[in-house]
Amino acid sequence: MSDDSALLVNAKPDLAAARRAWLEQLKGERRLAPKTLEAYERDTRQFLQFLTGHLGGPPGLADIAQLKTLDYRAFLTRRRAGGARARTLGRGLAGIRSFMRYLERQGLANAAAATGLRAPRQPKSLPKPLTVADARKAVDASEQLHAEPWIAARNAAVLTLLYGCGLRIGEALDLTGEALRDRREKAIAITGKGSKTRMVPLLPVVFDAVDLYRRLCPWDLELDQPLFRGARGGALQPGVLQRDMRALRGALGLPETATPHALRHSFATHLLGSGGDLRTIQELLGHASLSTTQVYTGVDTARLLDVYRNAHPRARGG
């Protein structure tokens, strides 16, 4: 956040001072990330610039205290007319609400009109799967970065469960030492959201990855204790795997969207792309509603169009 930008605010001295104090508090006490702080500064500056025209002059604390829900809606409407999308509007409203709550705590304004305003509905973003080649690299034990062989094997085993079985990261980390011991098992019972249990088929590659981890792990993997362990022997935490995945995607040149959860998306998308039935994929993923799974049909539209162009008898103008 630049000091120069703070001087360009259209506001009366009392409101400008309160805003500076709020930004300093965010920077000092709450230690917000620099980019978030810059966004809050910019969004509130734009709001005050809007109010200057909306109210017929620079606003002060007295003006801010009298704002109604309609005033905030007018700001969002103006921003939308200027090309701002729902995500940008939602972020901007978050900064304004934070400022108004600060003023309310100082006894300078009532934040009800701002906090009661419904944020713009965010567009439903499609999952971003990895390519088959990138997914294979991500789950390969030899590609893992950790210097400890057992930790590299552990990460590969968990990621293989996400991609090979479509598990959520929490479901993989909930497995105990008794899981995946008998290679004759063709499926495993997974308890997911809503305490619903589903049967998930097991591929040989999943057993291979877990077996390698078991052989190298220095901890005694008791049957009733967590299968996947942290560096000190405790249960592996999701944040550790997510951090390691961030480093891995940088080293392998994978896209920013290559997260552990993206491997679950990749499992579903690659199954669908190979002719998998949507209802079966729903069962494998543990989705309560088919509509949740149907989002993957949007992901694979490009492939479906390719199939159409290459195979449909009328695609070539026949």
Coordinates of C-alpha atoms in Angstrom, one line a residue:
M1 CA 0.0 0.0 0.0
S2 CA 1.4 3.3 -1.0
D3 CA 1.1 6.5 1.1
D4 CA 0.6 8.5 -2.0
S5 CA -2.6 6.6 -2.9
A6 CA -4.0 7.3 0.6
L7 CA -3.7 11.1 -0.1
L8 CA -5.9 10.8 -3.2
V9 CA -9.0 9.8 -1.2
N10 CA -12.1 11.9 -1.7
A11 CA -13.2 12.3 1.9
K12 CA -13.5 14.9 4.6
P13 CA -10.6 15.0 7.1
D14 CA -12.5 13.1 9.8
L15 CA -13.3 10.2 7.5
A16 CA -9.9 10.2 5.9
A17 CA -8.2 10.0 9.3
A18 CA -10.5 7.1 10.4
R19 CA -9.7 5.2 7.2
R20 CA -5.9 5.7 7.7
A21 CA -6.2 4.4 11.2
W22 CA -8.2 1.4 10.0
L23 CA -5.5 0.6 7.4
E24 CA -2.8 0.9 9.9
Q25 CA -4.6 -1.5 12.2
L26 CA -4.9 -4.0 9.4
K27 CA -1.3 -3.7 8.6
G28 CA 0.0 -3.8 12.2
E29 CA -2.4 -5.8 14.4
R30 CA -4.0 -8.2 12.0
R31 CA -1.0 -8.5 9.7
L32 CA -3.0 -8.9 6.5
A33 CA -1.1 -10.1 3.4
P34 CA 0.2 -7.1 1.4
K35 CA -2.0 -7.9 -1.6
T36 CA -5.1 -8.1 0.6
L37 CA -4.2 -4.8 2.2
E38 CA -3.7 -3.2 -1.2
A39 CA -7.0 -4.5 -2.3
Y40 CA -8.8 -3.1 0.7
E41 CA -7.2 0.3 0.3
R42 CA -8.1 0.4 -3.4
D43 CA -11.7 -0.8 -2.9
T44 CA -12.5 1.6 -0.1
R45 CA -10.9 4.4 -2.2
Q46 CA -13.1 3.6 -5.1
F47 CA -16.1 3.5 -2.8
L48 CA -15.4 7.0 -1.4
Q49 CA -14.9 8.3 -4.9
F50 CA -18.3 7.0 -5.8
L51 CA -19.9 8.5 -2.7
T52 CA -18.4 11.9 -3.7
G53 CA -20.5 11.9 -6.8
H54 CA -23.4 10.0 -5.3
L55 CA -23.8 12.5 -2.3
G56 CA -22.7 15.6 -4.2
G57 CA -19.4 16.1 -2.3
P58 CA -16.7 14.4 -0.3
P59 CA -18.2 12.3 2.4
G60 CA -17.5 12.6 6.1
L61 CA -18.2 10.4 9.1
A62 CA -21.7 11.9 9.4
D63 CA -22.5 10.9 5.8
I64 CA -21.1 7.4 6.2
A65 CA -23.1 6.9 9.3
Q66 CA -26.3 7.6 7.4
L67 CA -25.7 5.3 4.4
K68 CA -28.5 2.8 3.6
T69 CA -28.5 -0.5 1.8
L70 CA -29.6 1.3 -1.4
D71 CA -26.4 3.4 -1.3
Y72 CA -24.2 0.3 -1.3
R73 CA -26.3 -1.3 -4.0
A74 CA -25.9 1.8 -6.1
F75 CA -22.1 1.5 -5.8
L76 CA -22.2 -2.2 -6.8
T77 CA -24.4 -1.3 -9.8
R78 CA -22.0 1.4 -10.9
R79 CA -19.1 -1.0 -10.6
R80 CA -20.9 -3.7 -12.5
A81 CA -21.8 -1.2 -15.3
G82 CA -18.0 -0.4 -15.5
G83 CA -17.2 -4.0 -16.2
A84 CA -16.5 -5.4 -12.7
R85 CA -17.4 -9.1 -12.4
A86 CA -19.0 -10.8 -9.5
R87 CA -15.7 -12.0 -7.9
T88 CA -14.3 -8.4 -8.0
L89 CA -17.5 -7.0 -6.6
G90 CA -17.6 -9.5 -3.8
R91 CA -14.0 -8.8 -2.8
G92 CA -14.7 -5.0 -2.9
L93 CA -17.7 -5.4 -0.7
A94 CA -15.6 -7.4 1.8
G95 CA -13.2 -4.5 2.1
I96 CA -16.0 -2.0 2.6
R97 CA -17.7 -4.2 5.2
S98 CA -14.4 -4.5 7.1
F99 CA -14.0 -0.7 7.2
M100 CA -17.6 -0.2 8.3
R101 CA -17.2 -2.8 11.1
Y102 CA -14.1 -0.9 12.2
L103 CA -16.1 2.3 12.3
E104 CA -18.9 0.6 14.3
R105 CA -16.4 -0.7 16.9
Q106 CA -15.2 2.9 17.2
G107 CA -18.7 4.1 17.8
L108 CA -18.6 6.2 14.6
A109 CA -21.1 4.4 12.4
N110 CA -23.6 1.5 12.1
A111 CA -22.4 -1.3 9.8
A112 CA -25.8 -3.1 9.5
A113 CA -26.5 -1.7 6.0
A114 CA -23.2 -2.9 4.7
T115 CA -23.0 -6.3 6.4
G116 CA -26.7 -7.1 5.7
L117 CA -26.2 -6.6 1.9
R118 CA -26.0 -9.9 0.0
A119 CA -22.8 -10.3 -1.9
P120 CA -23.1 -10.8 -5.7
R121 CA -23.5 -14.4 -6.6
Q122 CA -20.2 -15.9 -7.6
P123 CA -20.1 -17.8 -10.9
K124 CA -19.7 -21.6 -10.4
S125 CA -16.2 -22.3 -11.5
L126 CA -15.5 -25.5 -13.3
P127 CA -12.9 -27.9 -11.8
K128 CA -9.5 -27.6 -13.4
P129 CA -8.2 -31.2 -14.0
L130 CA -4.6 -32.0 -14.9
T131 CA -3.7 -33.6 -18.1
V132 CA -3.1 -37.4 -17.9
A133 CA 0.6 -36.8 -18.4
D134 CA 0.8 -34.2 -15.6
A135 CA -1.3 -36.3 -13.3
R136 CA 1.1 -39.3 -13.8
K137 CA 4.1 -37.1 -13.0
A138 CA 2.4 -35.7 -9.9
V139 CA 1.8 -39.2 -8.4
D140 CA 5.2 -40.6 -9.4
A141 CA 7.4 -41.3 -6.3
S142 CA 10.5 -40.6 -8.3
E143 CA 9.3 -37.1 -9.1
Q144 CA 8.7 -36.1 -5.4
L145 CA 11.0 -33.5 -4.1
H146 CA 11.5 -34.5 -0.4
A147 CA 15.0 -35.7 0.5
E148 CA 13.7 -38.4 2.8
P149 CA 12.7 -41.4 0.6
W150 CA 9.9 -42.5 2.9
I151 CA 8.3 -39.0 2.8
A152 CA 8.6 -38.9 -0.9
A153 CA 6.9 -42.3 -1.1
R154 CA 4.2 -41.1 1.4
N155 CA 3.3 -38.1 -0.7
A156 CA 3.2 -40.2 -3.8
A157 CA 0.9 -42.8 -2.1
V158 CA -1.6 -40.1 -0.9
L159 CA -1.7 -38.4 -4.3
T160 CA -2.2 -41.8 -6.0
L161 CA -5.2 -42.4 -3.8
L162 CA -6.6 -39.0 -4.8
Y163 CA -6.0 -39.7 -8.5
G164 CA -6.4 -43.4 -8.6
C165 CA -9.5 -43.7 -6.4
G166 CA -11.0 -40.2 -6.5
L167 CA -10.7 -39.7 -2.7
R168 CA -10.9 -36.4 -0.9
I169 CA -7.7 -35.5 0.9
G170 CA -9.4 -35.9 4.2
E171 CA -10.6 -39.4 3.3
A172 CA -7.2 -40.5 2.3
L173 CA -5.7 -39.2 5.5
D174 CA -8.4 -40.9 7.6
L175 CA -7.2 -44.3 6.5
T176 CA -5.7 -46.5 9.2
G177 CA -2.9 -49.0 9.2
E178 CA -5.2 -51.9 8.4
A179 CA -6.2 -50.4 5.1
L180 CA -4.7 -51.6 1.8
R181 CA -2.8 -54.6 3.3
D182 CA -4.4 -57.4 1.3
R183 CA -3.8 -57.1 -2.5
R184 CA -6.7 -59.5 -3.1
E185 CA -9.1 -56.8 -2.1
K186 CA -10.8 -55.3 -5.1
A187 CA -12.4 -52.3 -3.3
I188 CA -12.3 -50.3 -0.1
A189 CA -15.0 -48.9 2.0
I190 CA -14.7 -45.1 2.3
T191 CA -16.7 -43.0 4.7
G192 CA -17.2 -39.5 3.2
K193 CA -19.3 -36.4 3.8
G194 CA -22.5 -37.0 5.8
S195 CA -21.0 -40.2 7.2
K196 CA -22.0 -42.0 4.0
T197 CA -20.0 -45.0 3.1
R198 CA -19.2 -46.0 -0.5
M199 CA -17.1 -48.7 -2.1
V200 CA -14.2 -47.5 -4.2
P201 CA -12.3 -49.9 -6.6
L202 CA -8.6 -50.4 -6.0
L203 CA -6.1 -50.5 -8.8
P204 CA -2.8 -52.4 -8.5
V205 CA -0.9 -49.1 -8.9
V206 CA -2.6 -47.9 -5.7
F207 CA -1.3 -51.0 -3.8
D208 CA 2.1 -50.5 -5.3
A209 CA 2.3 -46.9 -4.1
V210 CA 1.1 -47.7 -0.5
D211 CA 3.3 -50.8 -0.3
L212 CA 6.4 -48.7 -1.2
Y213 CA 5.5 -46.2 1.5
R214 CA 4.9 -49.0 4.1
R215 CA 8.4 -50.5 3.4
L216 CA 10.2 -47.2 3.8
C217 CA 8.2 -45.7 6.6
P218 CA 10.2 -45.6 9.9
W219 CA 7.2 -45.7 12.1
D220 CA 5.2 -48.6 13.3
L221 CA 1.9 -48.4 11.4
E222 CA -0.5 -49.9 13.9
L223 CA -3.7 -51.2 12.5
D224 CA -5.9 -48.7 14.4
Q225 CA -3.6 -45.7 14.0
P226 CA -3.3 -43.3 11.0
L227 CA -1.7 -44.9 8.0
F228 CA 0.0 -41.7 6.8
R229 CA 2.4 -40.1 9.2
G230 CA 4.1 -36.7 9.5
A231 CA 7.8 -36.3 9.8
R232 CA 7.6 -36.8 13.6
G233 CA 5.3 -39.8 13.5
G234 CA 2.0 -38.1 14.2
A235 CA -1.0 -38.1 11.8
L236 CA -0.2 -36.3 8.5
Q237 CA -1.9 -33.0 8.2
P238 CA -3.5 -31.8 4.9
G239 CA -1.5 -28.5 5.0
V240 CA 1.8 -30.4 4.8
L241 CA 0.7 -32.3 1.6
Q242 CA -0.7 -29.1 0.1
R243 CA 2.6 -27.3 0.8
D244 CA 4.6 -30.1 -0.8
M245 CA 2.3 -30.1 -3.8
R246 CA 3.0 -26.4 -4.3
A247 CA 6.7 -27.0 -4.4
L248 CA 6.2 -30.0 -6.7
R249 CA 4.2 -28.1 -9.3
G250 CA 6.9 -25.5 -9.4
A251 CA 9.6 -28.0 -10.0
L252 CA 7.6 -30.0 -12.6
G253 CA 6.2 -27.0 -14.4
L254 CA 2.6 -27.9 -13.5
P255 CA -0.1 -25.2 -13.6
E256 CA -1.1 -23.2 -10.5
T257 CA -4.3 -25.2 -10.5
A258 CA -2.4 -28.4 -9.8
T259 CA -3.5 -29.0 -6.2
P260 CA -4.2 -32.3 -4.3
H261 CA -7.9 -31.7 -4.8
A262 CA -7.3 -31.2 -8.6
L263 CA -6.2 -34.8 -8.7
R264 CA -9.7 -35.9 -7.5
H265 CA -11.2 -33.7 -10.3
S266 CA -8.8 -35.3 -12.7
F267 CA -9.9 -38.8 -11.6
A268 CA -13.5 -37.9 -12.5
T269 CA -12.7 -36.0 -15.7
H270 CA -10.4 -38.7 -17.1
L271 CA -13.0 -41.4 -16.3
L272 CA -15.7 -39.4 -18.1
G273 CA -13.4 -38.8 -21.0
S274 CA -12.8 -42.5 -21.3
G275 CA -16.5 -43.2 -21.5
G276 CA -17.3 -43.6 -17.9
D277 CA -21.0 -43.4 -16.9
L278 CA -21.9 -40.2 -15.0
R279 CA -24.0 -42.0 -12.4
T280 CA -21.2 -44.4 -11.7
I281 CA -18.7 -41.6 -11.3
Q282 CA -21.2 -40.0 -8.9
E283 CA -21.1 -43.1 -6.7
L284 CA -17.3 -43.3 -6.9
L285 CA -16.9 -39.7 -5.8
G286 CA -19.5 -39.9 -3.0
H287 CA -21.6 -37.0 -4.3
A288 CA -25.0 -37.0 -2.8
S289 CA -26.5 -35.3 -5.8
L290 CA -25.9 -36.1 -9.5
S291 CA -26.0 -32.3 -10.2
T292 CA -22.7 -32.0 -8.2
T293 CA -21.1 -34.5 -10.6
Q294 CA -22.6 -33.0 -13.7
V295 CA -20.1 -30.1 -13.4
Y296 CA -17.6 -32.5 -15.0
T297 CA -19.5 -32.6 -18.2
G298 CA -18.5 -29.0 -18.7
V299 CA -14.9 -29.8 -18.1
D300 CA -14.8 -32.4 -20.9
T301 CA -16.7 -30.4 -23.5
A302 CA -13.5 -29.9 -25.6
R303 CA -12.9 -33.6 -25.8
L304 CA -16.6 -34.3 -26.7
L305 CA -16.4 -31.7 -29.5
D306 CA -13.2 -33.4 -30.9
V307 CA -15.0 -36.8 -30.9
Y308 CA -18.0 -35.2 -32.7
R309 CA -15.8 -33.6 -35.3
N310 CA -13.8 -36.7 -35.9
A311 CA -16.6 -39.3 -35.8
H312 CA -20.0 -37.8 -36.6
P313 CA -21.1 -38.5 -40.2
R314 CA -22.4 -34.9 -40.6
A315 CA -19.4 -33.2 -39.0
R316 CA -17.6 -32.9 -42.3
G317 CA -20.6 -31.6 -44.2
G318 CA -21.7 -35.0 -45.4

